Amino acid sequence: MDLSLIIALDVVNGAASLFLLCLGLAIIFGMMKIINLAHGEFVMLGAYATVISANAGLNIWIAMLVVAPLFVGLVGLVIERCLIRFLYGRLVDSMLATWGLSLCLIGLVTTIFGNTINGVPTPLGGFQVGAYRSSWYTIFLLAMAVVMMALVYGVLRFTRFGLVARAVMLNPGMAATLGVNPAKIYMATFGIGAAVTGLAGGLLAPVSGITPVMGTAFVAKCFITVVGGGATIISGTLSAAGLFGFVNQLGAYFTTPVYGEVILFLSAILLIRLLPQGISGRFFKGTL
Amino acid sequence: MPAALSRALQGLAILAAAALVVVLPAYVELFTLMQLTLFAAMGVLALSLGFIWGFGGILSFGQTAFFGLGGYTYAIAAINFGDSTNAILLAILFPALFAAALGYFVFYGRISEVYLGVITLTVTLILFNVVNSTAGDAYTIGQARLGGFNGIPSVPTFNAPYTPDAVLSPEAGWWVTGGVLIAVYLLMRLLLASPFGRIAVAVRENETRAALLGYDPRLIKLGVFMVGGAVAGLAGALYVNWGAFVGPTIFSLSLSAEIIIWITVGGLGTLIGPVVGCVLIQFLNAKIGSQQAFNANLVLGVILVGFVLLLPKGIVPTLKNALLGLGRKARRRPAASTAARTQIAGAE
């Protein structure tokens, strides 16, 4: 009983982390149809911002929840202005350029900080379930995933920005004739996507190894999740993250973490073969 | 330029390249020769992606999957057979079959370009993870231990066909590698001139139109993908022969990125461009590696972004267009016919 509770917690936690990691990518891909291969490096930047500011004496919660998203969001805005805005509608070029960007960011961070950086201790303690231990931080991550989902849903569904953003997502040309400036919306979207990704990086900083190349571990997983979920932001990402997080953690539990990832990837490839439009393309048409 | 003259010039260039391969060991020292051997092996890898991306329109983000499979197949087979000839053949065959299986999945599912990139990237990552975790005695194929993250050391290098005792010297290794590069280039040229190559280009240009003309784009793409897989596998065998070692980093994403950079820099849609880009970037990498001021990734990233934004065609097509433009000005030919011919030449 206790063991199954711990496993259930692990599975839910895996899905929640995956959801947090993918949300920013889903926002950028779903709205702008830009494949951001530098996504993993945004996560890395968020983690670095958190660790550096926390080690400089800042409160860990502020470092995680404020510094990381703000910093990465700003970086995202700069990148959108300098690079991404030349690439709208050029899908393959956008992939190539963002891959170049990812190499640049890895190189830059390695040049400045070297190959390793000290992490931060995991805040909050642990709790006991029978003979097993788990940490409160796991529960916190789960709560953050729920909060982020509610926040993004709320903004897209109930605010004027959300309405305009959804209009641009559906038909940029039509939105432009109605007086919306798609370029501005794209800029804001990219910034928000980057900030959400930075937040995920900050939240995962205490529980993951922090190196300049840590992003490459996430990028394929995030992609396969977003692509598996389809172009809709909330329902697609949520269903795919839930499914793949479940598969990954169960696979890892019954075999090894490495084969857990292999199982995740294989099931994702199978899913894309069966549902080329992603889960949401089939089951949640017309939703967010 | 008249077609006959153009063809004669190309023939001359290939003869010159072959002559260069033959005489080079007499003029350069061993270290340089070894470095050039590596460049040539990577040149074959560059050709494999240059072929499928430039002429099949298939952007595989994980061409290292086939490269690595070829390398591992060669290593395992060479250790077991004690003779490299069949090992090389297997290193071509196995990645081609793997490409066929993966390609069937991807092309017959009519998966779009983006997803294709994601899937090939993922497959590379799976292979990396799996091979990386094969340390220990349980993972042994015949007499070859896979070695996990340690890789397989002291792989037998090439020997004369079916005579295991006649191991090739580094000079002979260079002749083989350089020769293979030229041979693969020639074969691809021939393949592109054949009906199959023409149809492949037609599919790249417009899949629907090719389908309406009665060709099956899925089958054509599968064929192109398999050729790319086979050539990449061969490149893997050449690479392992160069270093007598193979490890999981052969599957790394950074190498995948580098191949794409070679082609973007050299020129997509040409065969010589990828090789030129490959040699240039590797040369640059070797130079960067010998200093400490900045990281190689930074330079590669800047180069890739710069070429995508400023020179999307790459070096070779840009130079070619510039030269043709000059020639056109000098001869004052009617622009239209030359332009049409350039397009056809560009498609070859």
PDB file of C-alpha atoms in Angstrom, chain A:
ATOM      1  CA  MET A   1       0.000   0.000   0.000  1.00  0.00           C
ATOM      2  CA  ASP A   2       2.713   2.443   1.029  1.00  0.00           C
ATOM      3  CA  LEU A   3       4.837   1.382  -1.922  1.00  0.00           C
ATOM      4  CA  SER A   4       2.034   1.884  -4.419  1.00  0.00           C
ATOM      5  CA  LEU A   5       1.402   5.332  -2.941  1.00  0.00           C
ATOM      6  CA  ILE A   6       5.060   6.247  -3.451  1.00  0.00           C
ATOM      7  CA  ILE A   7       5.021   4.904  -7.009  1.00  0.00           C
ATOM      8  CA  ALA A   8       1.829   6.816  -7.744  1.00  0.00           C
ATOM      9  CA  LEU A   9       3.489   9.946  -6.395  1.00  0.00           C
ATOM     10  CA  ASP A  10       6.516   9.302  -8.623  1.00  0.00           C
ATOM     11  CA  VAL A  11       4.349   8.847 -11.684  1.00  0.00           C
ATOM     12  CA  VAL A  12       2.348  11.992 -11.018  1.00  0.00           C
ATOM     13  CA  ASN A  13       5.540  13.873 -10.314  1.00  0.00           C
ATOM     14  CA  GLY A  14       7.097  12.695 -13.572  1.00  0.00           C
ATOM     15  CA  ALA A  15       4.088  13.927 -15.495  1.00  0.00           C
ATOM     16  CA  ALA A  16       4.070  17.252 -13.630  1.00  0.00           C
ATOM     17  CA  SER A  17       7.765  17.927 -14.311  1.00  0.00           C
ATOM     18  CA  LEU A  18       7.292  17.035 -17.950  1.00  0.00           C
ATOM     19  CA  PHE A  19       4.286  19.348 -18.165  1.00  0.00           C
ATOM     20  CA  LEU A  20       6.236  22.229 -16.612  1.00  0.00           C
ATOM     21  CA  LEU A  21       9.156  21.643 -18.973  1.00  0.00           C
ATOM     22  CA  CYS A  22       6.983  21.479 -22.068  1.00  0.00           C
ATOM     23  CA  LEU A  23       4.527  24.278 -21.428  1.00  0.00           C
ATOM     24  CA  GLY A  24       6.799  27.050 -22.733  1.00  0.00           C
ATOM     25  CA  LEU A  25       7.652  25.064 -25.837  1.00  0.00           C
ATOM     26  CA  ALA A  26       3.971  24.324 -26.431  1.00  0.00           C
ATOM     27  CA  ILE A  27       3.107  28.025 -26.175  1.00  0.00           C
ATOM     28  CA  ILE A  28       5.752  28.945 -28.763  1.00  0.00           C
ATOM     29  CA  PHE A  29       5.040  25.995 -31.085  1.00  0.00           C
ATOM     30  CA  GLY A  30       1.268  26.120 -30.761  1.00  0.00           C
ATOM     31  CA  MET A  31       0.960  29.827 -31.390  1.00  0.00           C
ATOM     32  CA  MET A  32       3.846  30.705 -33.643  1.00  0.00           C
ATOM     33  CA  LYS A  33       4.598  27.387 -35.358  1.00  0.00           C
ATOM     34  CA  ILE A  34       8.233  28.031 -34.537  1.00  0.00           C
ATOM     35  CA  ILE A  35      10.237  24.992 -33.578  1.00  0.00           C
ATOM     36  CA  ASN A  36      12.512  26.255 -30.852  1.00  0.00           C
ATOM     37  CA  LEU A  37      15.423  23.849 -30.659  1.00  0.00           C
ATOM     38  CA  ALA A  38      17.059  26.147 -28.082  1.00  0.00           C
ATOM     39  CA  HIS A  39      14.292  25.221 -25.624  1.00  0.00           C
ATOM     40  CA  GLY A  40      16.578  23.048 -23.512  1.00  0.00           C
ATOM     41  CA  GLU A  41      19.023  25.932 -23.240  1.00  0.00           C
ATOM     42  CA  PHE A  42      16.239  28.208 -21.950  1.00  0.00           C
ATOM     43  CA  VAL A  43      15.691  25.634 -19.201  1.00  0.00           C
ATOM     44  CA  MET A  44      19.441  25.680 -18.556  1.00  0.00           C
ATOM     45  CA  LEU A  45      19.506  29.484 -18.364  1.00  0.00           C
ATOM     46  CA  GLY A  46      16.645  29.438 -15.859  1.00  0.00           C
ATOM     47  CA  ALA A  47      18.493  26.926 -13.710  1.00  0.00           C
ATOM     48  CA  TYR A  48      21.706  28.957 -13.881  1.00  0.00           C
ATOM     49  CA  ALA A  49      19.897  32.188 -12.995  1.00  0.00           C
ATOM     50  CA  THR A  50      18.382  30.474  -9.949  1.00  0.00           C
ATOM     51  CA  VAL A  51      21.571  28.862  -8.721  1.00  0.00           C
ATOM     52  CA  ILE A  52      23.710  31.950  -9.198  1.00  0.00           C
ATOM     53  CA  SER A  53      21.295  34.330  -7.521  1.00  0.00           C
ATOM     54  CA  ALA A  54      20.598  31.852  -4.695  1.00  0.00           C
ATOM     55  CA  ASN A  55      24.314  31.321  -4.090  1.00  0.00           C
ATOM     56  CA  ALA A  56      24.758  35.099  -4.085  1.00  0.00           C
ATOM     57  CA  GLY A  57      22.510  35.217  -1.021  1.00  0.00           C
ATOM     58  CA  LEU A  58      19.072  35.754  -2.520  1.00  0.00           C
ATOM     59  CA  ASN A  59      16.145  33.862  -1.013  1.00  0.00           C
ATOM     60  CA  ILE A  60      15.791  30.581  -2.897  1.00  0.00           C
ATOM     61  CA  TRP A  61      12.062  31.082  -3.533  1.00  0.00           C
ATOM     62  CA  ILE A  62      12.590  34.508  -5.044  1.00  0.00           C
ATOM     63  CA  ALA A  63      15.472  33.138  -7.124  1.00  0.00           C
ATOM     64  CA  MET A  64      13.288  30.329  -8.420  1.00  0.00           C
ATOM     65  CA  LEU A  65       9.946  32.001  -8.911  1.00  0.00           C
ATOM     66  CA  VAL A  66      10.951  35.552  -9.864  1.00  0.00           C
ATOM     67  CA  VAL A  67      14.536  35.806 -11.068  1.00  0.00           C
ATOM     68  CA  ALA A  68      14.533  32.764 -13.358  1.00  0.00           C
ATOM     69  CA  PRO A  69      11.380  33.591 -15.371  1.00  0.00           C
ATOM     70  CA  LEU A  70      12.185  37.302 -15.557  1.00  0.00           C
ATOM     71  CA  PHE A  71      15.739  36.712 -16.750  1.00  0.00           C
ATOM     72  CA  VAL A  72      14.874  34.070 -19.332  1.00  0.00           C
ATOM     73  CA  GLY A  73      11.847  36.066 -20.462  1.00  0.00           C
ATOM     74  CA  LEU A  74      14.097  39.055 -21.163  1.00  0.00           C
ATOM     75  CA  VAL A  75      16.580  36.848 -22.985  1.00  0.00           C
ATOM     76  CA  GLY A  76      13.655  35.495 -25.016  1.00  0.00           C
ATOM     77  CA  LEU A  77      12.534  39.006 -25.984  1.00  0.00           C
ATOM     78  CA  VAL A  78      16.038  39.912 -27.128  1.00  0.00           C
ATOM     79  CA  ILE A  79      16.315  36.683 -29.120  1.00  0.00           C
ATOM     80  CA  GLU A  80      12.937  37.237 -30.745  1.00  0.00           C
ATOM     81  CA  ARG A  81      13.947  40.726 -31.859  1.00  0.00           C
ATOM     82  CA  CYS A  82      17.419  39.731 -33.064  1.00  0.00           C
ATOM     83  CA  LEU A  83      16.752  36.341 -34.616  1.00  0.00           C
ATOM     84  CA  ILE A  84      13.312  34.743 -34.564  1.00  0.00           C
ATOM     85  CA  ARG A  85      11.409  37.570 -36.233  1.00  0.00           C
ATOM     86  CA  PHE A  86      13.331  36.999 -39.465  1.00  0.00           C
ATOM     87  CA  LEU A  87      12.243  33.383 -39.561  1.00  0.00           C
ATOM     88  CA  TYR A  88       8.445  33.383 -39.403  1.00  0.00           C
ATOM     89  CA  GLY A  89       7.033  31.024 -41.991  1.00  0.00           C
ATOM     90  CA  ARG A  90      10.444  29.471 -42.676  1.00  0.00           C
ATOM     91  CA  LEU A  91      10.015  26.329 -40.657  1.00  0.00           C
ATOM     92  CA  VAL A  92      13.233  24.522 -41.500  1.00  0.00           C
ATOM     93  CA  ASP A  93      15.341  27.674 -41.245  1.00  0.00           C
ATOM     94  CA  SER A  94      13.834  28.380 -37.838  1.00  0.00           C
ATOM     95  CA  MET A  95      14.885  24.912 -36.705  1.00  0.00           C
ATOM     96  CA  LEU A  96      18.414  25.420 -38.012  1.00  0.00           C
ATOM     97  CA  ALA A  97      18.789  28.897 -36.550  1.00  0.00           C
ATOM     98  CA  THR A  98      17.469  27.912 -33.129  1.00  0.00           C
ATOM     99  CA  TRP A  99      19.792  24.933 -33.141  1.00  0.00           C
ATOM    100  CA  GLY A 100      22.635  27.351 -33.844  1.00  0.00           C
ATOM    101  CA  LEU A 101      21.314  29.498 -31.018  1.00  0.00           C
ATOM    102  CA  SER A 102      21.352  26.514 -28.683  1.00  0.00           C
ATOM    103  CA  LEU A 103      25.014  25.858 -29.527  1.00  0.00           C
ATOM    104  CA  CYS A 104      25.781  29.558 -28.969  1.00  0.00           C
ATOM    105  CA  LEU A 105      24.126  29.537 -25.539  1.00  0.00           C
ATOM    106  CA  ILE A 106      25.925  26.343 -24.489  1.00  0.00           C
ATOM    107  CA  GLY A 107      29.231  27.783 -25.684  1.00  0.00           C
ATOM    108  CA  LEU A 108      28.627  31.135 -24.022  1.00  0.00           C
ATOM    109  CA  VAL A 109      27.688  29.646 -20.656  1.00  0.00           C
ATOM    110  CA  THR A 110      30.639  27.236 -20.789  1.00  0.00           C
ATOM    111  CA  THR A 111      32.995  30.099 -21.589  1.00  0.00           C
ATOM    112  CA  ILE A 112      31.701  32.208 -18.695  1.00  0.00           C
ATOM    113  CA  PHE A 113      31.061  29.663 -15.935  1.00  0.00           C
ATOM    114  CA  GLY A 114      33.073  26.621 -16.974  1.00  0.00           C
ATOM    115  CA  ASN A 115      31.740  23.109 -17.235  1.00  0.00           C
ATOM    116  CA  THR A 116      30.186  22.701 -13.805  1.00  0.00           C
ATOM    117  CA  ILE A 117      28.424  24.860 -11.279  1.00  0.00           C
ATOM    118  CA  ASN A 118      27.395  24.134  -7.696  1.00  0.00           C
ATOM    119  CA  GLY A 119      23.736  23.349  -7.254  1.00  0.00           C
ATOM    120  CA  VAL A 120      21.371  24.544  -4.552  1.00  0.00           C
ATOM    121  CA  PRO A 121      20.053  22.284  -1.800  1.00  0.00           C
ATOM    122  CA  THR A 122      16.479  21.091  -2.232  1.00  0.00           C
ATOM    123  CA  PRO A 123      14.246  23.270  -0.046  1.00  0.00           C
ATOM    124  CA  LEU A 124      11.461  21.865   2.162  1.00  0.00           C
ATOM    125  CA  GLY A 125      12.046  18.620   3.978  1.00  0.00           C
ATOM    126  CA  GLY A 126      10.817  15.110   3.454  1.00  0.00           C
ATOM    127  CA  PHE A 127       7.916  13.139   4.873  1.00  0.00           C
ATOM    128  CA  GLN A 128       7.388   9.533   5.780  1.00  0.00           C
ATOM    129  CA  VAL A 129       4.914   7.127   4.192  1.00  0.00           C
ATOM    130  CA  GLY A 130       5.200   3.896   6.125  1.00  0.00           C
ATOM    131  CA  ALA A 131       8.700   2.616   5.443  1.00  0.00           C
ATOM    132  CA  TYR A 132       9.335   5.000   2.541  1.00  0.00           C
ATOM    133  CA  ARG A 133      10.380   8.642   2.337  1.00  0.00           C
ATOM    134  CA  SER A 134       9.415  11.284  -0.127  1.00  0.00           C
ATOM    135  CA  SER A 135      10.122  15.014  -0.218  1.00  0.00           C
ATOM    136  CA  TRP A 136       7.678  17.883   0.096  1.00  0.00           C
ATOM    137  CA  TYR A 137       9.363  19.426  -2.922  1.00  0.00           C
ATOM    138  CA  THR A 138       7.741  16.758  -5.097  1.00  0.00           C
ATOM    139  CA  ILE A 139       4.349  17.930  -3.886  1.00  0.00           C
ATOM    140  CA  PHE A 140       5.381  21.530  -4.479  1.00  0.00           C
ATOM    141  CA  LEU A 141       6.318  20.756  -8.106  1.00  0.00           C
ATOM    142  CA  LEU A 142       2.941  19.132  -8.599  1.00  0.00           C
ATOM    143  CA  ALA A 143       1.213  22.195  -7.163  1.00  0.00           C
ATOM    144  CA  MET A 144       3.257  24.487  -9.407  1.00  0.00           C
ATOM    145  CA  ALA A 145       2.250  22.461 -12.464  1.00  0.00           C
ATOM    146  CA  VAL A 146      -1.422  22.896 -11.523  1.00  0.00           C
ATOM    147  CA  VAL A 147      -0.925  26.625 -10.863  1.00  0.00           C
ATOM    148  CA  MET A 148       0.852  27.161 -14.181  1.00  0.00           C
ATOM    149  CA  MET A 149      -1.841  25.289 -16.050  1.00  0.00           C
ATOM    150  CA  ALA A 150      -4.548  27.379 -14.419  1.00  0.00           C
ATOM    151  CA  LEU A 151      -2.599  30.574 -15.064  1.00  0.00           C
ATOM    152  CA  VAL A 152      -1.980  29.922 -18.755  1.00  0.00           C
ATOM    153  CA  TYR A 153      -5.534  28.729 -19.244  1.00  0.00           C
ATOM    154  CA  GLY A 154      -6.885  31.790 -17.437  1.00  0.00           C
ATOM    155  CA  VAL A 155      -4.791  34.216 -19.448  1.00  0.00           C
ATOM    156  CA  LEU A 156      -5.639  32.641 -22.787  1.00  0.00           C
ATOM    157  CA  ARG A 157      -9.320  32.134 -21.997  1.00  0.00           C
ATOM    158  CA  PHE A 158     -10.367  35.213 -20.040  1.00  0.00           C
ATOM    159  CA  THR A 159      -8.103  38.159 -20.870  1.00  0.00           C
ATOM    160  CA  ARG A 160      -8.048  40.455 -23.866  1.00  0.00           C
ATOM    161  CA  PHE A 161      -4.457  39.447 -24.597  1.00  0.00           C
ATOM    162  CA  GLY A 162      -5.539  35.819 -24.598  1.00  0.00           C
ATOM    163  CA  LEU A 163      -8.361  36.524 -27.032  1.00  0.00           C
ATOM    164  CA  VAL A 164      -6.062  38.387 -29.416  1.00  0.00           C
ATOM    165  CA  ALA A 165      -3.379  35.741 -29.052  1.00  0.00           C
ATOM    166  CA  ARG A 166      -5.821  32.972 -29.897  1.00  0.00           C
ATOM    167  CA  ALA A 167      -7.018  34.945 -32.913  1.00  0.00           C
ATOM    168  CA  VAL A 168      -3.451  35.330 -34.175  1.00  0.00           C
ATOM    169  CA  MET A 169      -2.854  31.642 -33.567  1.00  0.00           C
ATOM    170  CA  LEU A 170      -5.828  30.713 -35.736  1.00  0.00           C
ATOM    171  CA  ASN A 171      -5.280  33.180 -38.560  1.00  0.00           C
ATOM    172  CA  PRO A 172      -2.583  35.863 -38.404  1.00  0.00           C
ATOM    173  CA  GLY A 173      -3.679  37.513 -41.650  1.00  0.00           C
ATOM    174  CA  MET A 174      -7.282  37.900 -40.543  1.00  0.00           C
ATOM    175  CA  ALA A 175      -6.212  39.173 -37.128  1.00  0.00           C
ATOM    176  CA  ALA A 176      -4.007  41.761 -38.843  1.00  0.00           C
ATOM    177  CA  THR A 177      -6.898  43.074 -40.931  1.00  0.00           C
ATOM    178  CA  LEU A 178      -8.866  43.537 -37.711  1.00  0.00           C
ATOM    179  CA  GLY A 179      -6.216  45.897 -36.399  1.00  0.00           C
ATOM    180  CA  VAL A 180      -4.035  43.549 -34.410  1.00  0.00           C
ATOM    181  CA  ASN A 181      -0.306  43.717 -34.922  1.00  0.00           C
ATOM    182  CA  PRO A 182       0.766  40.039 -35.165  1.00  0.00           C
ATOM    183  CA  ALA A 183       4.438  40.978 -34.844  1.00  0.00           C
ATOM    184  CA  LYS A 184       3.786  42.391 -31.368  1.00  0.00           C
ATOM    185  CA  ILE A 185       1.762  39.370 -30.320  1.00  0.00           C
ATOM    186  CA  TYR A 186       4.482  37.052 -31.566  1.00  0.00           C
ATOM    187  CA  MET A 187       7.081  39.005 -29.632  1.00  0.00           C
ATOM    188  CA  ALA A 188       5.036  38.834 -26.440  1.00  0.00           C
ATOM    189  CA  THR A 189       4.275  35.152 -26.963  1.00  0.00           C
ATOM    190  CA  PHE A 190       7.913  34.267 -27.435  1.00  0.00           C
ATOM    191  CA  GLY A 191       8.820  36.232 -24.315  1.00  0.00           C
ATOM    192  CA  ILE A 192       6.106  34.525 -22.280  1.00  0.00           C
ATOM    193  CA  GLY A 193       7.059  31.096 -23.611  1.00  0.00           C
ATOM    194  CA  ALA A 194      10.679  31.765 -22.686  1.00  0.00           C
ATOM    195  CA  ALA A 195       9.690  33.014 -19.207  1.00  0.00           C
ATOM    196  CA  VAL A 196       7.566  29.913 -18.545  1.00  0.00           C
ATOM    197  CA  THR A 197      10.484  27.751 -19.667  1.00  0.00           C
ATOM    198  CA  GLY A 198      12.843  29.714 -17.425  1.00  0.00           C
ATOM    199  CA  LEU A 199      10.498  29.111 -14.504  1.00  0.00           C
ATOM    200  CA  ALA A 200      10.598  25.380 -15.210  1.00  0.00           C
ATOM    201  CA  GLY A 201      14.393  25.571 -15.251  1.00  0.00           C
ATOM    202  CA  GLY A 202      14.384  27.395 -11.927  1.00  0.00           C
ATOM    203  CA  LEU A 203      11.987  24.899 -10.351  1.00  0.00           C
ATOM    204  CA  LEU A 204      14.040  21.935 -11.522  1.00  0.00           C
ATOM    205  CA  ALA A 205      17.393  23.468 -10.521  1.00  0.00           C
ATOM    206  CA  PRO A 206      17.350  21.962  -6.985  1.00  0.00           C
ATOM    207  CA  VAL A 207      16.590  18.473  -8.269  1.00  0.00           C
ATOM    208  CA  SER A 208      18.764  18.164 -11.374  1.00  0.00           C
ATOM    209  CA  GLY A 209      22.435  18.279 -12.264  1.00  0.00           C
ATOM    210  CA  ILE A 210      23.360  21.731 -13.494  1.00  0.00           C
ATOM    211  CA  THR A 211      25.778  21.901 -16.428  1.00  0.00           C
ATOM    212  CA  PRO A 212      25.845  23.943 -19.642  1.00  0.00           C
ATOM    213  CA  VAL A 213      24.731  20.886 -21.627  1.00  0.00           C
ATOM    214  CA  MET A 214      21.848  19.918 -19.329  1.00  0.00           C
ATOM    215  CA  GLY A 215      19.385  21.277 -21.896  1.00  0.00           C
ATOM    216  CA  THR A 216      20.152  18.591 -24.457  1.00  0.00           C
ATOM    217  CA  ALA A 217      18.724  16.031 -22.043  1.00  0.00           C
ATOM    218  CA  PHE A 218      15.368  17.811 -22.145  1.00  0.00           C
ATOM    219  CA  VAL A 219      15.034  18.967 -25.700  1.00  0.00           C
ATOM    220  CA  ALA A 220      14.085  15.682 -27.390  1.00  0.00           C
ATOM    221  CA  LYS A 221      11.756  14.722 -24.550  1.00  0.00           C
ATOM    222  CA  CYS A 222       9.991  18.082 -24.699  1.00  0.00           C
ATOM    223  CA  PHE A 223       9.667  17.969 -28.438  1.00  0.00           C
ATOM    224  CA  ILE A 224       8.288  14.514 -28.575  1.00  0.00           C
ATOM    225  CA  THR A 225       5.773  15.488 -25.893  1.00  0.00           C
ATOM    226  CA  VAL A 226       4.646  18.666 -27.626  1.00  0.00           C
ATOM    227  CA  VAL A 227       4.481  16.976 -31.012  1.00  0.00           C
ATOM    228  CA  GLY A 228       2.680  13.995 -29.485  1.00  0.00           C
ATOM    229  CA  GLY A 229       0.225  16.344 -27.849  1.00  0.00           C
ATOM    230  CA  GLY A 230      -0.505  18.339 -30.983  1.00  0.00           C
ATOM    231  CA  ALA A 231      -0.704  22.048 -31.544  1.00  0.00           C
ATOM    232  CA  THR A 232      -3.144  22.915 -28.764  1.00  0.00           C
ATOM    233  CA  ILE A 233      -1.431  24.328 -25.733  1.00  0.00           C
ATOM    234  CA  ILE A 234      -3.148  23.122 -22.585  1.00  0.00           C
ATOM    235  CA  SER A 235      -5.066  19.978 -23.457  1.00  0.00           C
ATOM    236  CA  GLY A 236      -2.415  18.643 -25.842  1.00  0.00           C
ATOM    237  CA  THR A 237       0.528  19.207 -23.536  1.00  0.00           C
ATOM    238  CA  LEU A 238      -1.354  17.976 -20.509  1.00  0.00           C
ATOM    239  CA  SER A 239      -2.520  14.750 -22.116  1.00  0.00           C
ATOM    240  CA  ALA A 240       0.857  13.997 -23.703  1.00  0.00           C
ATOM    241  CA  ALA A 241       2.815  14.884 -20.566  1.00  0.00           C
ATOM    242  CA  GLY A 242       0.466  12.766 -18.500  1.00  0.00           C
ATOM    243  CA  LEU A 243       0.746   9.801 -20.836  1.00  0.00           C
ATOM    244  CA  PHE A 244       4.505   9.957 -21.381  1.00  0.00           C
ATOM    245  CA  GLY A 245       5.287  10.804 -17.760  1.00  0.00           C
ATOM    246  CA  PHE A 246       3.257   7.772 -16.727  1.00  0.00           C
ATOM    247  CA  VAL A 247       4.934   5.486 -19.266  1.00  0.00           C
ATOM    248  CA  ASN A 248       8.398   6.815 -18.413  1.00  0.00           C
ATOM    249  CA  GLN A 249       8.113   6.412 -14.650  1.00  0.00           C
ATOM    250  CA  LEU A 250       6.468   3.009 -14.798  1.00  0.00           C
ATOM    251  CA  GLY A 251       9.087   1.832 -17.304  1.00  0.00           C
ATOM    252  CA  ALA A 252      11.842   3.201 -15.097  1.00  0.00           C
ATOM    253  CA  TYR A 253      10.343   1.476 -12.087  1.00  0.00           C
ATOM    254  CA  PHE A 254      10.152  -1.938 -13.726  1.00  0.00           C
ATOM    255  CA  THR A 255      13.473  -1.741 -15.615  1.00  0.00           C
ATOM    256  CA  THR A 256      16.087   1.018 -15.275  1.00  0.00           C
ATOM    257  CA  PRO A 257      15.785   4.803 -15.731  1.00  0.00           C
ATOM    258  CA  VAL A 258      17.589   4.510 -19.076  1.00  0.00           C
ATOM    259  CA  TYR A 259      15.097   2.000 -20.432  1.00  0.00           C
ATOM    260  CA  GLY A 260      12.324   4.132 -18.956  1.00  0.00           C
ATOM    261  CA  GLU A 261      13.408   6.872 -21.360  1.00  0.00           C
ATOM    262  CA  VAL A 262      13.705   4.410 -24.218  1.00  0.00           C
ATOM    263  CA  ILE A 263      10.173   3.200 -23.539  1.00  0.00           C
ATOM    264  CA  LEU A 264       8.970   6.810 -23.449  1.00  0.00           C
ATOM    265  CA  PHE A 265      10.540   7.556 -26.829  1.00  0.00           C
ATOM    266  CA  LEU A 266       9.319   4.389 -28.471  1.00  0.00           C
ATOM    267  CA  SER A 267       5.769   4.892 -27.258  1.00  0.00           C
ATOM    268  CA  ALA A 268       5.953   8.492 -28.464  1.00  0.00           C
ATOM    269  CA  ILE A 269       7.088   7.449 -31.946  1.00  0.00           C
ATOM    270  CA  LEU A 270       4.299   4.888 -32.033  1.00  0.00           C
ATOM    271  CA  LEU A 271       1.802   7.533 -30.977  1.00  0.00           C
ATOM    272  CA  ILE A 272       2.908   9.954 -33.696  1.00  0.00           C
ATOM    273  CA  ARG A 273       2.594   7.173 -36.250  1.00  0.00           C
ATOM    274  CA  LEU A 274      -0.953   6.445 -35.105  1.00  0.00           C
ATOM    275  CA  LEU A 275      -2.039  10.046 -34.545  1.00  0.00           C
ATOM    276  CA  PRO A 276      -0.003  12.272 -36.888  1.00  0.00           C
ATOM    277  CA  GLN A 277      -1.894  15.343 -35.652  1.00  0.00           C
ATOM    278  CA  GLY A 278      -1.109  14.560 -32.039  1.00  0.00           C
ATOM    279  CA  ILE A 279      -3.524  13.544 -29.316  1.00  0.00           C
ATOM    280  CA  SER A 280      -5.292  16.895 -29.297  1.00  0.00           C
ATOM    281  CA  GLY A 281      -5.670  16.892 -33.095  1.00  0.00           C
ATOM    282  CA  ARG A 282      -7.833  13.833 -32.696  1.00  0.00           C
ATOM    283  CA  PHE A 283      -9.646  14.233 -29.410  1.00  0.00           C
ATOM    284  CA  PHE A 284      -9.819  17.883 -28.372  1.00  0.00           C
ATOM    285  CA  LYS A 285     -10.592  19.784 -31.545  1.00  0.00           C
ATOM    286  CA  GLY A 286     -11.023  23.503 -31.116  1.00  0.00           C
ATOM    287  CA  THR A 287      -9.907  23.604 -27.508  1.00  0.00           C
ATOM    288  CA  LEU A 288      -6.968  25.449 -26.011  1.00  0.00           C
TER     289      LEU A 288
END
